[in-house]
Coordinates of C-alpha atoms and ligand atoms in Angstrom, one line a residue:
X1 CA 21.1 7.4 -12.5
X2 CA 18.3 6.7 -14.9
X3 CA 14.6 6.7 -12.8
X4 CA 12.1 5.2 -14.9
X5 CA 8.6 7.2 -14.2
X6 CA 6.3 5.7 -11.1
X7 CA 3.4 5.8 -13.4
X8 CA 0.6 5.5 -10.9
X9 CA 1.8 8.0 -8.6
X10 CA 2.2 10.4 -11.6
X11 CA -0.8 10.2 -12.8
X12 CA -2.4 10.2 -9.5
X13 CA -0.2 13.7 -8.4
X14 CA -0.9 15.2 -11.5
X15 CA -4.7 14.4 -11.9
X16 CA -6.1 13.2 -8.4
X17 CA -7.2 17.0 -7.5
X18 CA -8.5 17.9 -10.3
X19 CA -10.8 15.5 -10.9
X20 CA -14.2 15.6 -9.8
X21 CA -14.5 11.9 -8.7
X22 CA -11.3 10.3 -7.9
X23 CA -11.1 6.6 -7.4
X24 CA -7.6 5.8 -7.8
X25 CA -6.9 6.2 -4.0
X26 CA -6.3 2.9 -1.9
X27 CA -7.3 4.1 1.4
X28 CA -9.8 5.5 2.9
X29 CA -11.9 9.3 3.4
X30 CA -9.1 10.7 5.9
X31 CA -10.0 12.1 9.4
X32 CA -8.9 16.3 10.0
X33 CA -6.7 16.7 12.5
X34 CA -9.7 17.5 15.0
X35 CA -11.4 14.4 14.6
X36 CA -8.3 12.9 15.8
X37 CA -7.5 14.8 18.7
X38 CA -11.2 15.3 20.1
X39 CA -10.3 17.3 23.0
X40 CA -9.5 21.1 23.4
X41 CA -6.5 20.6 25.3
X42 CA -5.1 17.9 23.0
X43 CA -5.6 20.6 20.8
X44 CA -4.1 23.5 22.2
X45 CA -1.2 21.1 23.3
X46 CA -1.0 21.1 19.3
X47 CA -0.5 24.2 18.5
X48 CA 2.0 24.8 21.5
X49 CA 4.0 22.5 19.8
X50 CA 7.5 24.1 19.3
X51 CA 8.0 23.7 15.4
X52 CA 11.7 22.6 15.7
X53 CA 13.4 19.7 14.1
X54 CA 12.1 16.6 15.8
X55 CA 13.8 13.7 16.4
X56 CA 15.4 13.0 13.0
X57 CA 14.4 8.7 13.9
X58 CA 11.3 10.0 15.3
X59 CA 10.9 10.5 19.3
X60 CA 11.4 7.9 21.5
X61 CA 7.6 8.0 22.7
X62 CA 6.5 7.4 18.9
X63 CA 8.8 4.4 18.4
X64 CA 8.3 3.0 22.0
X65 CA 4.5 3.0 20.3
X66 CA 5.5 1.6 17.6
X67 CA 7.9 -0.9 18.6
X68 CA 4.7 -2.2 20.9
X69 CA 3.2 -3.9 17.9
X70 CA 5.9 -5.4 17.0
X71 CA 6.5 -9.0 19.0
X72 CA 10.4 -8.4 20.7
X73 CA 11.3 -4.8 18.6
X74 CA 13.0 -2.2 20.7
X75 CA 13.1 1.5 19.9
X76 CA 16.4 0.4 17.9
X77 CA 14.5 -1.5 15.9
X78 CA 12.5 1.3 14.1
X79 CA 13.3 4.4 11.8
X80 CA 10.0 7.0 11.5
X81 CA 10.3 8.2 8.3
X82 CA 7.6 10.5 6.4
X83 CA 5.4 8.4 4.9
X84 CA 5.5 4.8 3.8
X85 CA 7.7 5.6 0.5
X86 CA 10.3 7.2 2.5
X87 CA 10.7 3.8 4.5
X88 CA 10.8 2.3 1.5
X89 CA 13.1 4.4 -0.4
X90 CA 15.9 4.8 2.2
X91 CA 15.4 0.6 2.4
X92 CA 16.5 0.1 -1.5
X93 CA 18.9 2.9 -1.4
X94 CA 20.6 1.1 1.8
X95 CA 20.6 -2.0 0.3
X96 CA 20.2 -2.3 -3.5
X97 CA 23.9 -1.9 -5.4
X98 CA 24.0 -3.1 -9.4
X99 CA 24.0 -6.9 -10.1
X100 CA 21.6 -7.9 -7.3
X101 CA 18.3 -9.9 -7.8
X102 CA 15.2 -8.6 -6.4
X103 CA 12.6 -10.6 -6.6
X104 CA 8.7 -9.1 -6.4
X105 CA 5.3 -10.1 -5.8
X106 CA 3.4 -8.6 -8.6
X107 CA 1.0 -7.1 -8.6
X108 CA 2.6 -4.6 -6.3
X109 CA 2.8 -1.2 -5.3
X110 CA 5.6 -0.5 -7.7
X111 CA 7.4 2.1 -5.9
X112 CA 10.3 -0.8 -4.8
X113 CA 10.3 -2.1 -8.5
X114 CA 11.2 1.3 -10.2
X115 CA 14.3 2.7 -7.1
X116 CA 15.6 -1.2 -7.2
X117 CA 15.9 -0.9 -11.0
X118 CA 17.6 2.8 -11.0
X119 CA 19.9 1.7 -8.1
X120 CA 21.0 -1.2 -10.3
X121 CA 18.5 -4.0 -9.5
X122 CA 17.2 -6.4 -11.6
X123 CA 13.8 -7.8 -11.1
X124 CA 12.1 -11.5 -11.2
X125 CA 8.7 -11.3 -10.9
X126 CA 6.8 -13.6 -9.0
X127 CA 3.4 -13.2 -9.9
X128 CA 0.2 -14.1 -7.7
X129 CA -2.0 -16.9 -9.1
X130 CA -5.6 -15.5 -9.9
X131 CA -7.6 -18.6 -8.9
X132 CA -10.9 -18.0 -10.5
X133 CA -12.4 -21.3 -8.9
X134 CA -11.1 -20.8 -6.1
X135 CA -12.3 -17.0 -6.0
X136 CA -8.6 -15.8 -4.6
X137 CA -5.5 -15.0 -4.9
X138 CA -2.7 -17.1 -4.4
X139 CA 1.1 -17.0 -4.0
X140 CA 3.1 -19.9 -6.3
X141 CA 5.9 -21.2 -3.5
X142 CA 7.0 -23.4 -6.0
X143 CA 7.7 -20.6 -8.3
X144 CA 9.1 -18.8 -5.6
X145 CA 11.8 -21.0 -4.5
X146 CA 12.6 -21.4 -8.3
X147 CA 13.4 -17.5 -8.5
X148 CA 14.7 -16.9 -5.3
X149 CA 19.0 -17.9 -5.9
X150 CA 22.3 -17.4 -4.2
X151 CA 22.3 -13.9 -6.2
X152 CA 19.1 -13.1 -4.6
X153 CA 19.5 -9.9 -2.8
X154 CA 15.8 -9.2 -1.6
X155 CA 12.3 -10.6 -1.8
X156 CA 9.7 -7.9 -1.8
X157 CA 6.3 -8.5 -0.5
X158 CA 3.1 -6.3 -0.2
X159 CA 0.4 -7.9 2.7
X160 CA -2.2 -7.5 2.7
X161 CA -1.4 -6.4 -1.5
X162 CA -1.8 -3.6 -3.4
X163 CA -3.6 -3.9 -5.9
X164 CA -5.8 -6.9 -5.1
X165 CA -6.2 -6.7 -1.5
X166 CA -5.7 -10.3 -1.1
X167 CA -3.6 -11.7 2.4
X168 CA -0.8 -13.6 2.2
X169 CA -1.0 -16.8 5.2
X170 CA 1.0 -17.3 7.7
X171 CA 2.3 -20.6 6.6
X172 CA 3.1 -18.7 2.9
X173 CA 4.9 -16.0 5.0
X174 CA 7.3 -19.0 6.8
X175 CA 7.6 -20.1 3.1
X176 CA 9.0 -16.8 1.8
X177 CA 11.2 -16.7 5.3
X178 CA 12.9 -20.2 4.0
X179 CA 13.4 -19.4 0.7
X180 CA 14.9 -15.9 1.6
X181 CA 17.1 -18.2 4.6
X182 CA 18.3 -20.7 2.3
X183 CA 19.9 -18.0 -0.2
X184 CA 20.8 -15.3 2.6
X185 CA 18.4 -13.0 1.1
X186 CA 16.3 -9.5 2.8
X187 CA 12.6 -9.5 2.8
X188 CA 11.1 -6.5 2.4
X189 CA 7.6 -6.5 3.5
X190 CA 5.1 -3.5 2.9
X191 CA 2.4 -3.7 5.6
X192 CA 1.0 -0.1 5.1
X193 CA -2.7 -2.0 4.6
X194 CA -2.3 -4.2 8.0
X195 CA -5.4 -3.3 9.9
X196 CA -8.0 -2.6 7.4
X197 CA -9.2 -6.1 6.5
X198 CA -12.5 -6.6 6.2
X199 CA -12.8 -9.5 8.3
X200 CA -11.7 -7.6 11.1
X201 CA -8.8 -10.4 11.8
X202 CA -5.2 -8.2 11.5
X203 CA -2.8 -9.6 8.7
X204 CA -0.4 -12.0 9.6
X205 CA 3.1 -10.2 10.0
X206 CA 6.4 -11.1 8.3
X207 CA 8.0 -9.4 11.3
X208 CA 10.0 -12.2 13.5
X209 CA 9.5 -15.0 10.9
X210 CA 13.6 -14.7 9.4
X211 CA 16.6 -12.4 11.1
X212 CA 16.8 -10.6 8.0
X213 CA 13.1 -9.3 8.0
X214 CA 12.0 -5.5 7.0
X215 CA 8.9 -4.2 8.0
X216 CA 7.6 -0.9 6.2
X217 CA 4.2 0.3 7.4
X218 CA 2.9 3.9 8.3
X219 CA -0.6 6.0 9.0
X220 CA -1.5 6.5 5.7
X221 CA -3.9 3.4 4.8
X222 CA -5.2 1.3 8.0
X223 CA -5.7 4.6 10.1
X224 CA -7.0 6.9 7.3
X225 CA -3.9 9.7 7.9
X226 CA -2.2 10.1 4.8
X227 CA -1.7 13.7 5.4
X228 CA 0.7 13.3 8.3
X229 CA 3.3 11.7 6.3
X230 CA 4.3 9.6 9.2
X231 CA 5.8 5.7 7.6
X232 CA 8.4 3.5 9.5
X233 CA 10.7 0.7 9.3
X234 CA 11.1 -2.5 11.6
X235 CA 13.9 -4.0 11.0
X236 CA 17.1 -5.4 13.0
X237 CA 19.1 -2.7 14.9
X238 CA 22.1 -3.0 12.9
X239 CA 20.7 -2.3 9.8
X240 CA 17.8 0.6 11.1
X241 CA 21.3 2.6 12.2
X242 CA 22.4 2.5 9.1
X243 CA 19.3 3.4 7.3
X244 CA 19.4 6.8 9.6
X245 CA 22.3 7.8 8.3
X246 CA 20.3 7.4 4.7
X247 CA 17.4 9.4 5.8
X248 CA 19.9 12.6 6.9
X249 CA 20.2 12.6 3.4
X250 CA 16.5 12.8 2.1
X251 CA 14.4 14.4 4.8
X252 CA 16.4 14.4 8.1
X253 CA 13.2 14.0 10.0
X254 CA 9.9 13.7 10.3
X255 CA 7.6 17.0 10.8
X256 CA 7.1 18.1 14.1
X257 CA 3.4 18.1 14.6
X258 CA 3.4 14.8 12.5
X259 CA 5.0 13.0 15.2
X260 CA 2.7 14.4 17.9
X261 CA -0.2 13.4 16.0
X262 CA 1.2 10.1 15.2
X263 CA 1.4 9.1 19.2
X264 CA -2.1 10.5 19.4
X265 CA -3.3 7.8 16.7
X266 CA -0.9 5.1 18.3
X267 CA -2.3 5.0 21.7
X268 CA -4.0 1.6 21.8
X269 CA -7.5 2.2 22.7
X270 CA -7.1 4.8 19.6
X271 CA -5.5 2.9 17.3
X272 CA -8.3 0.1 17.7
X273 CA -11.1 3.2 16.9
X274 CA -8.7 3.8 14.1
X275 CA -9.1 0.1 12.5
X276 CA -12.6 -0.2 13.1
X277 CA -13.5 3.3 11.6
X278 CA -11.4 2.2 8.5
X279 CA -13.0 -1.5 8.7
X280 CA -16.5 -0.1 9.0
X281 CA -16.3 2.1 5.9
X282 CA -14.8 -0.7 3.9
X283 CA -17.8 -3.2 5.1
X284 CA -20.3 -0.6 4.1
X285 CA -18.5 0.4 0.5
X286 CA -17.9 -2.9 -1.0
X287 CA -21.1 -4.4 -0.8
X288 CA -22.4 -1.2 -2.6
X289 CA -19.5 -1.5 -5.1
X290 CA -20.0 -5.2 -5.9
X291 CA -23.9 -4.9 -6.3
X292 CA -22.7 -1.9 -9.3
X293 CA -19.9 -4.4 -10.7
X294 CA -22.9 -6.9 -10.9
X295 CA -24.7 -5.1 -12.6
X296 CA -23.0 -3.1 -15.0
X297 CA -21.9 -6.9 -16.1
X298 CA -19.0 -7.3 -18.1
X299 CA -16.6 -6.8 -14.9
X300 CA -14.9 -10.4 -12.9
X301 CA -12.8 -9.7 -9.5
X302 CA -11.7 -11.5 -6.4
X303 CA -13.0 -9.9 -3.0
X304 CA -10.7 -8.0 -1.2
X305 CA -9.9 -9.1 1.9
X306 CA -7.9 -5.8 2.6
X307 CA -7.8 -2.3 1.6
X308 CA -10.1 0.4 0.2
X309 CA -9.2 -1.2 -3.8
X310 CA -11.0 -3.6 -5.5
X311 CA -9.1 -5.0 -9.0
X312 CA -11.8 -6.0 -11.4
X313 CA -11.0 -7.7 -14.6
X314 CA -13.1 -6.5 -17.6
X315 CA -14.5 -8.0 -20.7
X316 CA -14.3 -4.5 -22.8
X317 CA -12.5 -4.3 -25.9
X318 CA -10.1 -1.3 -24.9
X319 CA -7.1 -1.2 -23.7
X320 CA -7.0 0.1 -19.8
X321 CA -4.7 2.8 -20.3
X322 CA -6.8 3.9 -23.0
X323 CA -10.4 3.5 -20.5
X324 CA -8.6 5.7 -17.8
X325 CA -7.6 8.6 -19.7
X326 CA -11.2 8.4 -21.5
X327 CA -12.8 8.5 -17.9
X328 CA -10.6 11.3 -17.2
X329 CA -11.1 13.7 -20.1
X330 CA -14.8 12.8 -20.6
X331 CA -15.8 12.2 -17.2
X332 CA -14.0 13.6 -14.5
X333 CA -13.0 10.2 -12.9
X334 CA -9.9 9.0 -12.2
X335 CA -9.5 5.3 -11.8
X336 CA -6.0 3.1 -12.0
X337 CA -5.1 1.5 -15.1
X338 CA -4.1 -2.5 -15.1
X339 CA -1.3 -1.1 -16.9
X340 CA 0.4 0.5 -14.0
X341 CA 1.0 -3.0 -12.5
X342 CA 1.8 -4.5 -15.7
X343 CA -1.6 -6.3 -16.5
X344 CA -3.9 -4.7 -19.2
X345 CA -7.2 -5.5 -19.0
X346 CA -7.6 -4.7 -15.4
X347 CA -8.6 -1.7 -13.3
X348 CA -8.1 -0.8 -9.7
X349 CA -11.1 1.1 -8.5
X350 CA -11.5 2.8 -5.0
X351 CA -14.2 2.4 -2.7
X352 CA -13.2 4.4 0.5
X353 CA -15.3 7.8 0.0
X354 CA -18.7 7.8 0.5
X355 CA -21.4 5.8 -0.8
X356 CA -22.8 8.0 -3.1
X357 CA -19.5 9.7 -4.2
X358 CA -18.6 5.8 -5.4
X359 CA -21.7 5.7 -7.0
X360 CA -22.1 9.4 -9.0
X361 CA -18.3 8.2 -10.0
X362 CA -19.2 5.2 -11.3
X363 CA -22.5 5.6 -12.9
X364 CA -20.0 8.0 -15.5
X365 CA -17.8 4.8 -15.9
X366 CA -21.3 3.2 -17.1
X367 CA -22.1 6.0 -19.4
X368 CA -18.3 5.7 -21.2
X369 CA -18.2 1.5 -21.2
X370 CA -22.0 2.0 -22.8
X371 CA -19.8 3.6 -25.7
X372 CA -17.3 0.3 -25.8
X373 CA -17.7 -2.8 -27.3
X374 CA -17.8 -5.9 -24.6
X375 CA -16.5 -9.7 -26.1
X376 CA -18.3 -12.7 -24.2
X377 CA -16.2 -13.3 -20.6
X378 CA -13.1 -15.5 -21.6
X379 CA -13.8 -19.0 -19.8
Ligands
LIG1 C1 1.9 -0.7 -0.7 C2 2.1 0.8 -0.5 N1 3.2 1.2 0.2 C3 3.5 2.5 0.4 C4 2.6 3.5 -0.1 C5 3.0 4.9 0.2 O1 2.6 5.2 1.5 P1 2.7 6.7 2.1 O2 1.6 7.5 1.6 O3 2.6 6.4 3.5 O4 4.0 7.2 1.7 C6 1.5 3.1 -0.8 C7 0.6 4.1 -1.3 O5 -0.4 3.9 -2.0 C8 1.2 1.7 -0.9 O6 0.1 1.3 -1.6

């Protein structure tokens, strides 16, 4: 099988500790593990916790959790995996075989795009619409029922997106549920960024809107706990059995103490704390972040609705992947190219550290665009 390279995530492993200012990550600062406990007994519960295999699907408490957020999902409707990218993964290994249609939202986390290719896919993009008047992002449903076919196998979707943080509606989500209907096709919907929106108004689910809906989400965005490698998928019973008997073959199970931690963070009154510690840093970061786009001038972008990323379009005469690894060698900063998602000219910056970590990180993106040649903003 030939695995073409996930070149975000590559960069981002190879260079994101090594750095001195990284802003290439989409979520936000992440809490410690005592932060999220808070109590001395929740934490020597912790470290009583027999490190054995857990539940290989997760336990029953975590999915009962889980499955609570989920209008009419059962415990037999979910799969814990580790980490959002396992969900996916063990999604496009299940269901993926050479010949079938995929068609993507892009931009996009492009994770989904590379395994569908290397497990035989073939891709149709379906690009958002970048409506400058408008000041947002927009899907194309006419475009979509154009690309979506009887050899459709699976529309992908990323909502609230990565990289613009834009929402997709409710009434485009029963759009992509029709077109996916008519042709018999999955939906694959990556929700990992549900619950940070800075409105404070949770994204609209695709979950319930077609009988073949997928739902891959985890702890690593909205509730600022990459670290515990905890992901899921939603999806119907039948398939989320099957799926298990794909995840015996990559991980087995989740860690031990992950789960635990995971029901910790799950508990409602928690969870909500979760959001709004997430929300809050957002609402105090992007203000700060626009004010510097403003005034460095040169720079365009859409407000994020979701998500600690903001993708700003710039006037500079350089080419992004070019900018990035300049930042990085003669800066220390660590930004994503518009390359990654296929769109030069763009860069996804990071806002969820702290205000003055944003700032040190990208005064030095100043000091290198000083060196650059801007052209007047295209109209
Ligand atoms: C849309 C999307 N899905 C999944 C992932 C991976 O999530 P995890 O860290 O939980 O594996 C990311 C990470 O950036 C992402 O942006």
């Amino acid at each position: 099988m030939k695995l073409e390279r996930f070149e975000m995530e590559r960069m981002q492993s190879t260079y994101e500790n090594l750095v001195e200012f990284n802003l290439s990550e989409s979520g936000v600062r992440p809490l410690s593990a005592r932060e999220l406990i808070e109590d001395a007994a929740g934490l020597d519960g912790l470290l009583d916790q027999p490190l054995v295999y857990t539940q290989s699907n997760g336990t029953i408490d975590l999915r009962r959790a889980i499955a609570s957020m989920y209008s009419g999902a059962t415990v037999e409707h979910l799969e814990v995996t580790n980490g959002g990218s396992e969900a996916n993964f063990i999604t496009i290994f299940n269901l993926i075989e050479a010949g079938d249609e995929v068609v993507m939202l892009v931009p996009n986390y492009m994770q989904t795009w590379g395994l569908s290719r290397a497990f035989g896919g073939a891709i149709r993009p379906w690009p958002l619409v970048e409506d400058r008047q408008a000041g947002r992002w927009r899907v194309d449903l006419d475009a979509l029922n154009t690309l979506v076919t009887p050899r459709t196998k699976m529309i992908v979707i990323c909502n609230p997106n990565n990289p613009t943080g834009a929402r997709l509606t409710a009434a485009d989500l029963d759009a992509v549920a029709r077109a996916a209907d008519t042709h018999g096709a999955w939906i694959l919907s990556d929700e990992v960024y549900r619950g940070a929106e800075l409105d404070g108004r949770l994204t609209d689910t695709m979950w319930g809107r077609s009988e073949r809906v997928i739902v891959t989400s985890g702890l690593s965005k909205a509730y600022g706990l990459p670290g515990l490698r905890i992901g899921w998928v939603v999806g119907p019973p039948s398939l989320v059995a099957s799926l298990w008997s794909y995840h015996d073959y990559v991980t087995i199970a989740p860690g031990a103490l992950s789960d635990r931690l995971a029901r910790v963070a799950l508990q409602p009154e928690r969870r909500e704390r979760l959001f709004e510690r997430t929300r809050g840093i957002l609402r105090r970061n992007l203000p700060l972040i626009e004010e510097w786009l403003r005034g460095a001038g040169g720079f365009h972008w859409i407000r994020p609705e979701a998500g600690a990323i903001v993708y700003v379009r710039y006037d500079h005469q350089i080419n992004s992947t070019v900018l990035v690894n300049r930042l990085r060698e003669e800066k220390s900063v660590l930004v994503v190219p518009g390359d990654h998602f296929g769109m030069d000219g763009y860069l996804r910056v990071g806002f969820g550290e702290s205000p003055e970590y944003n700032r040190a990180g990208l005064d030095r993106v100043r000091e290198l665009l000083s060196t650059v040649a801007a052209v007047a903003p295209a109209s």
